[in-house]
Coordinates of C-alpha atoms in Angstrom, one line a residue:
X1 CA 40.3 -28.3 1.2
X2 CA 39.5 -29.0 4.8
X3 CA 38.6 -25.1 5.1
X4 CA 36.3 -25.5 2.1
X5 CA 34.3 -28.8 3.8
X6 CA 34.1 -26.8 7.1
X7 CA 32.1 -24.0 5.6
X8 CA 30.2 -26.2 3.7
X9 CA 29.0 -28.4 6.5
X10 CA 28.4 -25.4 8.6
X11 CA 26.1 -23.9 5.3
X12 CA 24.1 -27.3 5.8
X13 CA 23.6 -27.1 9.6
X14 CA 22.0 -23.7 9.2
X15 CA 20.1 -25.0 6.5
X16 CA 18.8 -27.3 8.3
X17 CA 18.2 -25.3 11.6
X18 CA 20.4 -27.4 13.8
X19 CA 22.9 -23.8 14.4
X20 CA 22.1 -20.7 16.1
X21 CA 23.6 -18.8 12.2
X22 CA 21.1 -16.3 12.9
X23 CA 21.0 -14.5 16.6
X24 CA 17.5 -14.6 17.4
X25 CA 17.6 -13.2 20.6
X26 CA 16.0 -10.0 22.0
X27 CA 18.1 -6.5 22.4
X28 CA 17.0 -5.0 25.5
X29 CA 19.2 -2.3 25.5
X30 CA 17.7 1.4 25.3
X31 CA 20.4 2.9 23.2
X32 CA 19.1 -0.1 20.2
X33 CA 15.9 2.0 19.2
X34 CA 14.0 2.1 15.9
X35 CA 15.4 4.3 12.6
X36 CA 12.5 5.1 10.3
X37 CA 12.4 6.6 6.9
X38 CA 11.0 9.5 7.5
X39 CA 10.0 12.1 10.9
X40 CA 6.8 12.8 9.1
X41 CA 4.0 11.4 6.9
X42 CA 2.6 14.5 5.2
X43 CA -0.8 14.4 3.7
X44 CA -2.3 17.0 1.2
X45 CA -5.4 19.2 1.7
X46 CA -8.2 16.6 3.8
X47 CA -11.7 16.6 2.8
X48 CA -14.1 16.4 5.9
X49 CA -16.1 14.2 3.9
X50 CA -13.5 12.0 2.3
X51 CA -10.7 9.7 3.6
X52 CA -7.1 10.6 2.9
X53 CA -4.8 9.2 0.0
X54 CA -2.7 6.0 1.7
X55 CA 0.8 7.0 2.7
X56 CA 3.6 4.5 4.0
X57 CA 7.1 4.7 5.8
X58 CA 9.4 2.4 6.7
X59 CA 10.8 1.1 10.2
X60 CA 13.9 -0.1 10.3
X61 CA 16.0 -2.3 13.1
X62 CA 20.0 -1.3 12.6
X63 CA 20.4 -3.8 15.7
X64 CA 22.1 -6.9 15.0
X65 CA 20.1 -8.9 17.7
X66 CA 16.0 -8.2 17.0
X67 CA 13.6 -5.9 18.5
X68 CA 10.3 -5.8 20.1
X69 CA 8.2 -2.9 20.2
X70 CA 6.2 -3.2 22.8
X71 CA 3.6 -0.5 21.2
X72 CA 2.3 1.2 18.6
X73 CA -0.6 3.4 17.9
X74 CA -1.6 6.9 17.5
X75 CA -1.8 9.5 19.8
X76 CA -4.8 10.6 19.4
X77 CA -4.5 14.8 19.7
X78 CA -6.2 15.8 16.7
X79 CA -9.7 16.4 14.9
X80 CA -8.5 13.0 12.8
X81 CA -8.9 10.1 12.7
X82 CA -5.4 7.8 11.6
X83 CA -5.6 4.1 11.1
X84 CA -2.7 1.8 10.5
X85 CA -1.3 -0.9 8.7
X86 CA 1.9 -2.3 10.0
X87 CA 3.5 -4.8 8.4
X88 CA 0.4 -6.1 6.4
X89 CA -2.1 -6.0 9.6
X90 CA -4.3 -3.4 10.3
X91 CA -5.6 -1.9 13.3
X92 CA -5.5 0.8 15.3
X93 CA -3.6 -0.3 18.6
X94 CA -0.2 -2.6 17.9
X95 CA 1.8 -4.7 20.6
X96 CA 4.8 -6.7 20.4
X97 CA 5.9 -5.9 17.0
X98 CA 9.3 -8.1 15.9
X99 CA 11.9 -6.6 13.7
X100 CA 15.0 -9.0 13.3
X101 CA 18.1 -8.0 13.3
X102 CA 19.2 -5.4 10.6
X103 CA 15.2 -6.2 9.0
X104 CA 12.5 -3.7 8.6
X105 CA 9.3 -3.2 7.9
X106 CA 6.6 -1.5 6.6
X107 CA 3.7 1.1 8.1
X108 CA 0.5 2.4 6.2
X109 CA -1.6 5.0 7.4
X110 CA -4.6 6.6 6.0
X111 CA -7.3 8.9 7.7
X112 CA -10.8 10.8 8.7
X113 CA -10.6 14.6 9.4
X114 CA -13.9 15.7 11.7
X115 CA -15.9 18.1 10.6
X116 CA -14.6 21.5 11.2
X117 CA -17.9 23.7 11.2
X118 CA -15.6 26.4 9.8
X119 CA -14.6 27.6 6.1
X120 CA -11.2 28.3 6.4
X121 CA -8.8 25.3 6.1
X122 CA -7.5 24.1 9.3
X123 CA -4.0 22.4 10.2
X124 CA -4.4 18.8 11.7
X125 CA -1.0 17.4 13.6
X126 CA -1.0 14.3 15.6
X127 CA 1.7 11.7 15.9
X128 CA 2.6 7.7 15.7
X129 CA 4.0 6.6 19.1
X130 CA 6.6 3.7 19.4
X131 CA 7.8 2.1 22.8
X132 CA 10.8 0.3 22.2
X133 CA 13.1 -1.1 25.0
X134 CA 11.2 1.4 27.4
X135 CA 11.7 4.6 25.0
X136 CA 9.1 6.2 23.2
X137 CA 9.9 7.5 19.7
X138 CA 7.5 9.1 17.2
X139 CA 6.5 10.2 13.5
X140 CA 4.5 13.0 13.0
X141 CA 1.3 13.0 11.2
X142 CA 0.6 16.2 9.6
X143 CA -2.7 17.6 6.9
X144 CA -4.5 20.2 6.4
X145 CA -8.5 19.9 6.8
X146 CA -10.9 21.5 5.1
X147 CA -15.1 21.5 5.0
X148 CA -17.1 20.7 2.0
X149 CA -20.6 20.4 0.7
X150 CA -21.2 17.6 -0.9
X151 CA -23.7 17.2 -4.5
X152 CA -24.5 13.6 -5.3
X153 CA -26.2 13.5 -8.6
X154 CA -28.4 16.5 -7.9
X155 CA -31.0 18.0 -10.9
X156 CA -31.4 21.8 -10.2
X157 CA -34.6 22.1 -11.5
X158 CA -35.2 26.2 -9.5
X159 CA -32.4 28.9 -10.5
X160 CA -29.7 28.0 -7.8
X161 CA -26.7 30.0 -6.9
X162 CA -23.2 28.0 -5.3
X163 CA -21.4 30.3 -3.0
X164 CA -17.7 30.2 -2.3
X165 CA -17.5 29.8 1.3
X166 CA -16.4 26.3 1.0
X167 CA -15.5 23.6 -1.8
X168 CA -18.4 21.8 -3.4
X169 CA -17.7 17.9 -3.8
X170 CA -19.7 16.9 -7.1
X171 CA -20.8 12.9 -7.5
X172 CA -21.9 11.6 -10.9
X173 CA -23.4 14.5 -12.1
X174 CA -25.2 18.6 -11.7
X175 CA -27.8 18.7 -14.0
X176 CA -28.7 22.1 -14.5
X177 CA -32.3 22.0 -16.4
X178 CA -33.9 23.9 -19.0
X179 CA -35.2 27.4 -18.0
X180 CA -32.9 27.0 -15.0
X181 CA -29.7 29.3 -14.2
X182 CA -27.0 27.8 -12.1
X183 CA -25.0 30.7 -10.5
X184 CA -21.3 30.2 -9.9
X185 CA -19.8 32.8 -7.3
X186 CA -16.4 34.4 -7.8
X187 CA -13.6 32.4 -5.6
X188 CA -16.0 29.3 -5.9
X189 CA -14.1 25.4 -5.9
X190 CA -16.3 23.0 -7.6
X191 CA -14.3 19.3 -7.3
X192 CA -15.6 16.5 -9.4
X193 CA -15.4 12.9 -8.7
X194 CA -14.2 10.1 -11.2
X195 CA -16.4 11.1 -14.7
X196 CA -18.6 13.7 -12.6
X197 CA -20.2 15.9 -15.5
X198 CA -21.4 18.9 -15.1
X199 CA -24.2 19.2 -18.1
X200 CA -26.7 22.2 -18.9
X201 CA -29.9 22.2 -20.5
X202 CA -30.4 25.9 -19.1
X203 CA -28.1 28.6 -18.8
X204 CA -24.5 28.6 -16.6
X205 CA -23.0 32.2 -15.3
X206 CA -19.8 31.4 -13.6
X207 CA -18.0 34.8 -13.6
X208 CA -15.5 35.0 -11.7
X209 CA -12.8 37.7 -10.8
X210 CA -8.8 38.4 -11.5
X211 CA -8.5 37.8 -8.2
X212 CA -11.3 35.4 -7.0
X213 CA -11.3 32.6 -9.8
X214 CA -13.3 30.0 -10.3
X215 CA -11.8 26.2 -10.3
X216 CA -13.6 23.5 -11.8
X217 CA -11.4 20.3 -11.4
X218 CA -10.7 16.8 -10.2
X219 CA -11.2 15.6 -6.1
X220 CA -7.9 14.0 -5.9
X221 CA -6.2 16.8 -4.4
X222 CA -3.0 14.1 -3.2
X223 CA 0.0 13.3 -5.3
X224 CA 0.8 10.2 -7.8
X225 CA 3.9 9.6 -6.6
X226 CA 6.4 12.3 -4.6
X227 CA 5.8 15.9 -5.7
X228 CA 3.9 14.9 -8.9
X229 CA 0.8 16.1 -8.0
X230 CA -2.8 14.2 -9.7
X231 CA -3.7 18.3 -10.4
X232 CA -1.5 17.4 -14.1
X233 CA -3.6 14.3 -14.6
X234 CA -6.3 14.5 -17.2
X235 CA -9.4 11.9 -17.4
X236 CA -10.2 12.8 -13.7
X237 CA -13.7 13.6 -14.2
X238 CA -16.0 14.0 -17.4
X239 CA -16.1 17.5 -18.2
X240 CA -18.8 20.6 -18.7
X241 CA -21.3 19.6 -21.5
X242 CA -23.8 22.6 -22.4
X243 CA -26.6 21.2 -24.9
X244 CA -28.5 22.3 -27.4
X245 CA -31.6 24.4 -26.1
X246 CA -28.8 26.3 -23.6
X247 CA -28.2 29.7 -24.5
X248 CA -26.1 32.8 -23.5
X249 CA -23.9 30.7 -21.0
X250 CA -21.1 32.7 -19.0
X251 CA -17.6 31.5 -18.4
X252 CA -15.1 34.7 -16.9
X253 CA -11.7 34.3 -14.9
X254 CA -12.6 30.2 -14.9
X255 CA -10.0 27.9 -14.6
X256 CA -11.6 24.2 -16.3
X257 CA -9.4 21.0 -16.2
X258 CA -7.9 17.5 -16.2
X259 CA -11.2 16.3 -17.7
X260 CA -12.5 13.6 -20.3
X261 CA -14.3 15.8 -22.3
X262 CA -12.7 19.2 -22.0
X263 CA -15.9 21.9 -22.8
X264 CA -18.9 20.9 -25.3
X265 CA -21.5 22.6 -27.3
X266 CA -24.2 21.7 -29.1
X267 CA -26.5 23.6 -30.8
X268 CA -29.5 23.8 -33.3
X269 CA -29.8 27.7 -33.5
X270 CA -26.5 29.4 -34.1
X271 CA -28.0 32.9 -34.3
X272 CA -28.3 32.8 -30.1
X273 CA -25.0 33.0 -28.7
X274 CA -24.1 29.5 -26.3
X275 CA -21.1 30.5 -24.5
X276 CA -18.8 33.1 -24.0
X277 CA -15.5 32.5 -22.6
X278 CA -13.7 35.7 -21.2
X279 CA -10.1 35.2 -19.2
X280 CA -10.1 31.6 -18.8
X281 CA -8.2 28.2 -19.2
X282 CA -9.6 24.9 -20.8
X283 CA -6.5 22.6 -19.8
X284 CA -5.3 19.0 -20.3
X285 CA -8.2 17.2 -21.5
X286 CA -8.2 13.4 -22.6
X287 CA -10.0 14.1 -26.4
X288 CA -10.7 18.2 -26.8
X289 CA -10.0 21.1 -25.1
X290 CA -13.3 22.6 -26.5
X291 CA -15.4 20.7 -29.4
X292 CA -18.3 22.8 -30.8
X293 CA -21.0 21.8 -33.1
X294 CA -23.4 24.4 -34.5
X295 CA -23.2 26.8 -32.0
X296 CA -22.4 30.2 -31.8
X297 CA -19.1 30.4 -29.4
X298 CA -16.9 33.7 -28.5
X299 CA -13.4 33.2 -27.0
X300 CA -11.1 36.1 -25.3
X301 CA -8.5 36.4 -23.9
X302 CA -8.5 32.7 -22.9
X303 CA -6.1 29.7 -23.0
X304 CA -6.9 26.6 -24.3
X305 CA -4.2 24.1 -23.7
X306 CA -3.0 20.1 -23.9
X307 CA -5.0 17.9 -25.4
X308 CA -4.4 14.5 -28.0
X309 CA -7.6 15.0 -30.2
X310 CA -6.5 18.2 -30.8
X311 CA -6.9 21.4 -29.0
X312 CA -10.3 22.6 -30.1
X313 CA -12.6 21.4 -32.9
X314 CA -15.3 23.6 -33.9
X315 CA -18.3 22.1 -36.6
X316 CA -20.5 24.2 -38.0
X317 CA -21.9 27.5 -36.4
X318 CA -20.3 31.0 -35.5
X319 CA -16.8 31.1 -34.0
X320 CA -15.1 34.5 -32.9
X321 CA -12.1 34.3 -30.7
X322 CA -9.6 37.2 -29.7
X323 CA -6.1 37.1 -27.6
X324 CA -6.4 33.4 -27.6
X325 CA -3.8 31.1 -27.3
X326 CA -3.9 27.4 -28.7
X327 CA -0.9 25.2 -27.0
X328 CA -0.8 21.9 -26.9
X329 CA 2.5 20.1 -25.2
X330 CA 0.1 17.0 -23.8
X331 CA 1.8 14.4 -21.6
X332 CA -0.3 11.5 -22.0
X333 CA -0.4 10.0 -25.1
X334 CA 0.5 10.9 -28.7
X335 CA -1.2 14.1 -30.4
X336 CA -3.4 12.9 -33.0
X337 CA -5.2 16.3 -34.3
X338 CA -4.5 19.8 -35.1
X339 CA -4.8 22.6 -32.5
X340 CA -7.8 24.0 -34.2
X341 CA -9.9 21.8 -36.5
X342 CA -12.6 23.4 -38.8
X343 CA -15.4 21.2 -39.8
X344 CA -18.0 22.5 -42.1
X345 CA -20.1 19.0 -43.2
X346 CA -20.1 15.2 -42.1
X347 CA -21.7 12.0 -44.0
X348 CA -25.2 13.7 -42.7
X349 CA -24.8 16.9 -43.9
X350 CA -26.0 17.8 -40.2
X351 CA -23.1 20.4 -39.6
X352 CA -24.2 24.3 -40.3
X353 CA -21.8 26.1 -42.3
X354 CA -19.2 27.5 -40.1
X355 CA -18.4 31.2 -40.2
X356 CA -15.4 31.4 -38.2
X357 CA -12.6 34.4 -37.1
X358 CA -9.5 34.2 -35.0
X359 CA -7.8 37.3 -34.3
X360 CA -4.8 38.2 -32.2
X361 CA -3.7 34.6 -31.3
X362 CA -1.5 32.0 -31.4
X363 CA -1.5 28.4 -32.4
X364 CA 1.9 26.2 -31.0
X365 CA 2.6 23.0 -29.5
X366 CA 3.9 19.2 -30.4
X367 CA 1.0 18.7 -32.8
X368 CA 0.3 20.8 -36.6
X369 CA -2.1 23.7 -36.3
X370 CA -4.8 23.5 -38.7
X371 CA -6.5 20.7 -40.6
X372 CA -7.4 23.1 -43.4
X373 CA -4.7 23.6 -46.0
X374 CA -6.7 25.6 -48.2
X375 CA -9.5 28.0 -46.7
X376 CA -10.9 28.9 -50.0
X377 CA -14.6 28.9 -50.3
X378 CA -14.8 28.8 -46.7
X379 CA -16.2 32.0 -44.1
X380 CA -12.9 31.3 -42.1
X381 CA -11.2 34.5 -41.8
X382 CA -7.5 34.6 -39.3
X383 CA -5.9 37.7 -38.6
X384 CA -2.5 38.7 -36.6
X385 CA -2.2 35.1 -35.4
X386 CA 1.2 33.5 -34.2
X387 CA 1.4 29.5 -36.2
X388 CA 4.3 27.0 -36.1
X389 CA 3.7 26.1 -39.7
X390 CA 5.2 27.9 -42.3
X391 CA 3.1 29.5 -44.5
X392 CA 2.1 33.0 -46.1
X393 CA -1.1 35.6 -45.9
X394 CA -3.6 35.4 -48.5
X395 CA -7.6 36.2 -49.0
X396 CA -7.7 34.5 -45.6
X397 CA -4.9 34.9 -43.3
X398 CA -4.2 38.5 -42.7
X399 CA -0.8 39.8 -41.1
X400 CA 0.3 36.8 -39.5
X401 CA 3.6 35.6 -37.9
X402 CA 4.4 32.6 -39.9
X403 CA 6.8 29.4 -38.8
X404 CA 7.5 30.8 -35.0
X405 CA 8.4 29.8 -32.0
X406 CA 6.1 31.9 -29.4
X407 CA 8.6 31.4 -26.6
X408 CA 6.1 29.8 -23.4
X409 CA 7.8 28.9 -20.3
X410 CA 7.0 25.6 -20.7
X411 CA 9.1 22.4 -19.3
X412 CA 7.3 19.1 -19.8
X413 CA 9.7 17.3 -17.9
X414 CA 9.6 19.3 -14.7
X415 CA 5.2 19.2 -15.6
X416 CA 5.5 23.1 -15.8
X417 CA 3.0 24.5 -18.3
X418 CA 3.6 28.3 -18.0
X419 CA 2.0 29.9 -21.2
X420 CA 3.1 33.6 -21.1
X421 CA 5.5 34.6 -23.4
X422 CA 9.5 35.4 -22.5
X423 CA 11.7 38.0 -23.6
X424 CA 12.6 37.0 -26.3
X425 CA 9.1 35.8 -28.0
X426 CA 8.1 37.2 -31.6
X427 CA 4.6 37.0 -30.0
X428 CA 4.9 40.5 -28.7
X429 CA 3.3 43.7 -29.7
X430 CA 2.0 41.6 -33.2
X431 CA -1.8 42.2 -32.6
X432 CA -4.4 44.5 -33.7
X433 CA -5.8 46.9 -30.9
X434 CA -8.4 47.3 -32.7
X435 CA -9.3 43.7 -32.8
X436 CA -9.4 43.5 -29.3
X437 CA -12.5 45.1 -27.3
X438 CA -13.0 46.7 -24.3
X439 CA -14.0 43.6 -22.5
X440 CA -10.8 41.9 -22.9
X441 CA -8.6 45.0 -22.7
X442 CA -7.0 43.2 -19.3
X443 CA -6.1 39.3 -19.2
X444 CA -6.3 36.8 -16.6
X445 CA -3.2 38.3 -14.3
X446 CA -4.9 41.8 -15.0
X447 CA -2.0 43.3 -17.0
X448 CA -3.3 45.6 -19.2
X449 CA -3.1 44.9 -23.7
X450 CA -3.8 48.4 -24.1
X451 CA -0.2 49.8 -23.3
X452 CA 1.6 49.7 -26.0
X453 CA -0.9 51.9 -27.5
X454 CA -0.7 50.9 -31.2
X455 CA -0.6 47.1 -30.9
X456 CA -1.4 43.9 -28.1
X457 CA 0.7 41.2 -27.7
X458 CA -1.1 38.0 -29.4
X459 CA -1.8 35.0 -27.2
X460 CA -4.3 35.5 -23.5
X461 CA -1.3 37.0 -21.9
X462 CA 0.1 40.0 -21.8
X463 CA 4.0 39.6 -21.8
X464 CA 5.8 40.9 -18.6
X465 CA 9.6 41.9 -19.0
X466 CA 11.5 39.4 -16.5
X467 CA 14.7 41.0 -16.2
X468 CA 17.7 38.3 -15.8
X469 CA 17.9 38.0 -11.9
X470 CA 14.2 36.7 -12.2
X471 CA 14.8 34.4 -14.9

């Protein structure tokens, strides 16, 4: 009982600060130095014009008695510029930092890259320095710089051509106006900021090459949290809207996503084609992948993938798409629509009838594939396509694979969205060769449809034969 008392009378002197329960005196021996949680603070690719993402560590004192670091601050050795916030104080020079005994705390840093005045991506290293008891420790900094033009709500009212010697940063929105062309070179990086559009009113040629592509995409090239990088987020800017007025509009070997609005067309004249899509990817969109309305739109060899509208919605006009494939696995919220929707009329009767074929393709993913049970009376003709939904051929669907399982090496919970086929897929060697032209003979990875001789495999990709040490 005694024992018991003693403890608690010594609780209520430390309580009350009238005992030395804590040791609050200074280590000032060398060998007591600082542990931190990590040797370097790695930051992604570094716009010139643009801060970097905020990254943090941790310093921790495994001394019993505390610590003063005498100083902190950057080194200095570098085309950047690294500021600091340590232990909720910022600045750029730190002195007499106190850590008690078997405490930490935390450090913030976030930074500038100089303009380079060179197109290549450069490496930026520099380092934190900490004096502690006389020794000097350090964390590295490490990023990767790189030069961009910047485009803040510009109106292209001349024919204008972007080149791909450097990334273009786009800001609310590139107009591109009637009786205007807007150029896109192969190899070309267009990043959009938060709902950034790109919208024409005149006519968009972005051909690219197999092996120059052109990326349209979101400006947060950091991560949302470790190696999750924000290049899966959709919603990260608004999307390419092509109006009605634009005609014969160009997208080859482009590479379109984590938008708002995915790719839209509108049209009032569906006998002049809007858009032609050749060996690309519409990806993770926050409605559609591609909604059309009254215009005449041709697809091939192109993937559209992930979205919780639906995959693609077309209303009204002339749809022909070959060696498509229609996947949708989206992460974000629950899938509401079909992967391909067919509208025909709306309360207006504004919609043009639609006159639609799909050929050589495949529709498969969380959602159902179609919102049209019955196609008859409709101009909606299907041929060799892969579905998930069980069904047979009739006056509309011709010598298709019903109630299968294409196969994609695709694992949402490792955020890999791989849609070529594997071995083992019933996708393969199901298409028409004569379905498929010329022009689409060779898909994105320039493997070639025409091999088989007799038939293509369905889906934009041809499938490669991994043999089991690759799997």
């Amino acid at each position: 009982m005694k024992k018991i008392l003693h403890i608690i009378a010594m609780a209520i002197v430390c309580a009350l600060g009238l005992g030395s329960c804590i040791d609050d005196s200074f280590t000032t021996d060398p060998n007591d130095v600082l542990t931190f949680s990590v040797d370097t603070v790695k930051f992604d690719t570094v716009m010139t014009t643009k801060g970097t993402a905020t990254k943090q560590f941790v310093i921790y004192n495994r001394s019993k008695k505390q610590i003063n670091i005498s100083n902190i601050q950057v080194a200095g050795i570098s085309k950047a510029h690294f500021y600091l916030n340590v232990d909720g104080t910022k600045g750029s020079v730190f002195r007499d930092i106190e850590i008690r005994g078997g405490d930490s705390i935390y450090v913030f840093v976030e930074g500038y890259v100089d303009k380079l005045s060179k197109n290549e991506p450069e490496e930026i290293n520099d380092r934190i320095d900490f004096v502690t008891n006389g020794v000097t420790q350090s964390v590295a900094l490490n990023a990767w710089g790189q030069d961009v033009r910047t485009l803040k709500a510009v109106t292209l009212t001349e024919d204008t051509h972007l080149t791909n010697e450097t990334p273009y940063i786009i800001y609310d929105s590139l107009v591109v106006s009637p009786n205007v062309t807007l150029t896109i070179d192969p190899g070309t990086t267009l990043l959009f900021h938060d709902k950034a559009l790109l919208e024409v009113y005149g006519t968009l040629k972005a051909i690219g090459t197999k092996d120059k592509q052109i990326v349209m995409r979101g400006d947060r090239l950091d991560h949302v949290v470790g190696d999750i990088s924000f290049d899966i987020m959709s919603g990260q800017w608004g999307g390419l809207l092509i109006f009605a007025g634009s005609h014969d509009n160009e997208l080859q070997y482009v590479d379109l996503h984590s938008t708002q609005y995915g790719i839209q067309v509108a049209s009032n004249n569906p006998e002049r084609q809007s858009l032609h899509l050749l060996n690309s990817v519409v990806h993770n969109s926050e409605s559609y992948c591609m909604l059309t309305i009254n215009a005449w739109v041709e697809a091939e060899g192109t993937e559209f993938s992930d979205a919780p509208d639906g995959v693609v919605a077309f209303m009204g006009g002339k749809i022909r798409t070959t060696q498509c494939t229609f996947a949708n696995y989206y992460l974000f919220a629950a899938i509401e629509g079909p992967n391909i929707a067919f509208f025909q009329n709306d309360e207006n009767n504004s919609l043009m009838p639609l006159d639609c074929k799909i050929m050589n393709s495949i529709s498969y993913g969380l959602g159902y594939d179609v919102n049209l049970g019955d196609m008859s009376g409709t101009n909606i003709w299907i041929y060799n396509t892969l579905f998930k939904s069980s069904g047979n051929d009739d006056d509309h669907f011709f010598n298709c694979v019903w109630e299968a399982d294409p196969k994609y090496y695709v694992n949402r919970e490792k955020y890999i969205f791989d849609y070529r086929l594997m071995n083992e897929s019933p996708a393969i060697a199901r298409g028409d060769i004569s379905l498929c032209p010329e022009s689409a003979r060779y898909d994105r990875y320039g493997n070639d449809r025409f091999t088989n001789g007799t038939a293509t495999d369905l889906g934009a990709y041809v499938w490669i034969e991994k043999k089991e040490q690759e799997k």
